[in-house]
Amino acid sequence: ETGVTQTPRHLVMGMTNKKSLKCEQHLGHNAMYWYKQSAKKPLELMFVYNFKEQTENNSVPSRFSPECPNSSHLFLHLHTLQPEDSALYLCASSQEGLVTDTQYFGPGTRLTVL
Amino acid sequence: QKEVEQNSGPLSVPEGAIASLNCTYSDRGSQSFFWYRQYSGKSPELIMFIYSNGDKEDGRFTAQLNKASQYVSLLIRDSQPSDSATYLCAVEDSWGKLQFGAGTQVVVTP
């Protein structure tokens, strides 16, 4: 399998549930990202990992908890979410984590919080 | 004020015509500028980037940058139905962060 993959592709959860999103990149990149995309709104960068170290957290609520066990895998753990957290969550990777690096996006997880 | 602004559209373009998309940004210290294409239900993909004032051409796409006026545009020549998508403008701000616009939807009509 090539590129950036994400599972699940669709997720419906209640506000009291705990779930995790998974991202895997097969490009040999060293940086991985989580983005949130809501309808008619700009892509919002949530977290950046470079060589497994978190280098950016854009004031994301603690109900979102990222985990990067290695350069190829990235998780987003979710708990006690709110309905306004419903969105498309996109994972991306790039070679070195520089802004000028091309980012390759996964297909996204469509999250609905009831 | 939004960091990066785009007209949401939809921009309707006849097949074969030129599609012109505009993007303005607020941070005068911005250095790098990117255009992503996102098909409906798909993830964004990079199509162009530009760092210097002026034009940059790649196939049917031309990016134009004017830092003094703080705008970057994307021209799509000989528009095809396959160009129908949402085009996202992204700007590296003076903090080194990538800021995205909300996107312009383009619809190319046969």
XYZ file of C-alpha atoms in Angstrom, chain A residues 6-8 11 13 18-23 33-36 46-47 49 54 60-69 73-79 81 85 88-91 109 111:
44
model
C -6.361 6.651 7.345
C -8.788 4.466 9.253
C -11.634 4.475 9.803
C -16.903 7.346 12.402
C -19.651 8.501 18.088
C -13.652 7.085 23.361
C -12.300 6.336 19.921
C -9.053 6.634 18.008
C -8.180 7.688 14.480
C -5.221 6.046 12.803
C -2.908 7.350 10.116
C 0.242 16.312 10.738
C -3.365 16.314 11.914
C -5.766 18.796 10.338
C -9.448 19.523 10.945
C -4.025 20.735 14.932
C -0.741 18.949 15.613
C 5.116 15.686 14.718
C 5.458 16.961 18.815
C -6.291 22.179 20.539
C -8.667 21.147 23.368
C -7.403 18.320 25.543
C -10.250 16.070 24.429
C -8.026 15.501 21.371
C -4.872 13.600 22.256
C -2.279 12.763 19.593
C 0.207 9.918 19.698
C 3.127 9.260 17.364
C 4.855 5.958 18.207
C 2.182 6.064 12.408
C 0.075 8.787 13.934
C -2.998 8.452 16.124
C -5.609 10.885 17.333
C -7.354 9.731 20.486
C -10.798 11.200 21.036
C -12.817 11.416 24.240
C -16.159 15.191 22.144
C -16.099 18.578 16.685
C -13.273 15.759 8.325
C -9.987 14.933 10.042
C -7.077 14.810 7.649
C -3.657 13.365 8.239
C -11.875 10.362 8.511
C -16.312 12.174 12.109
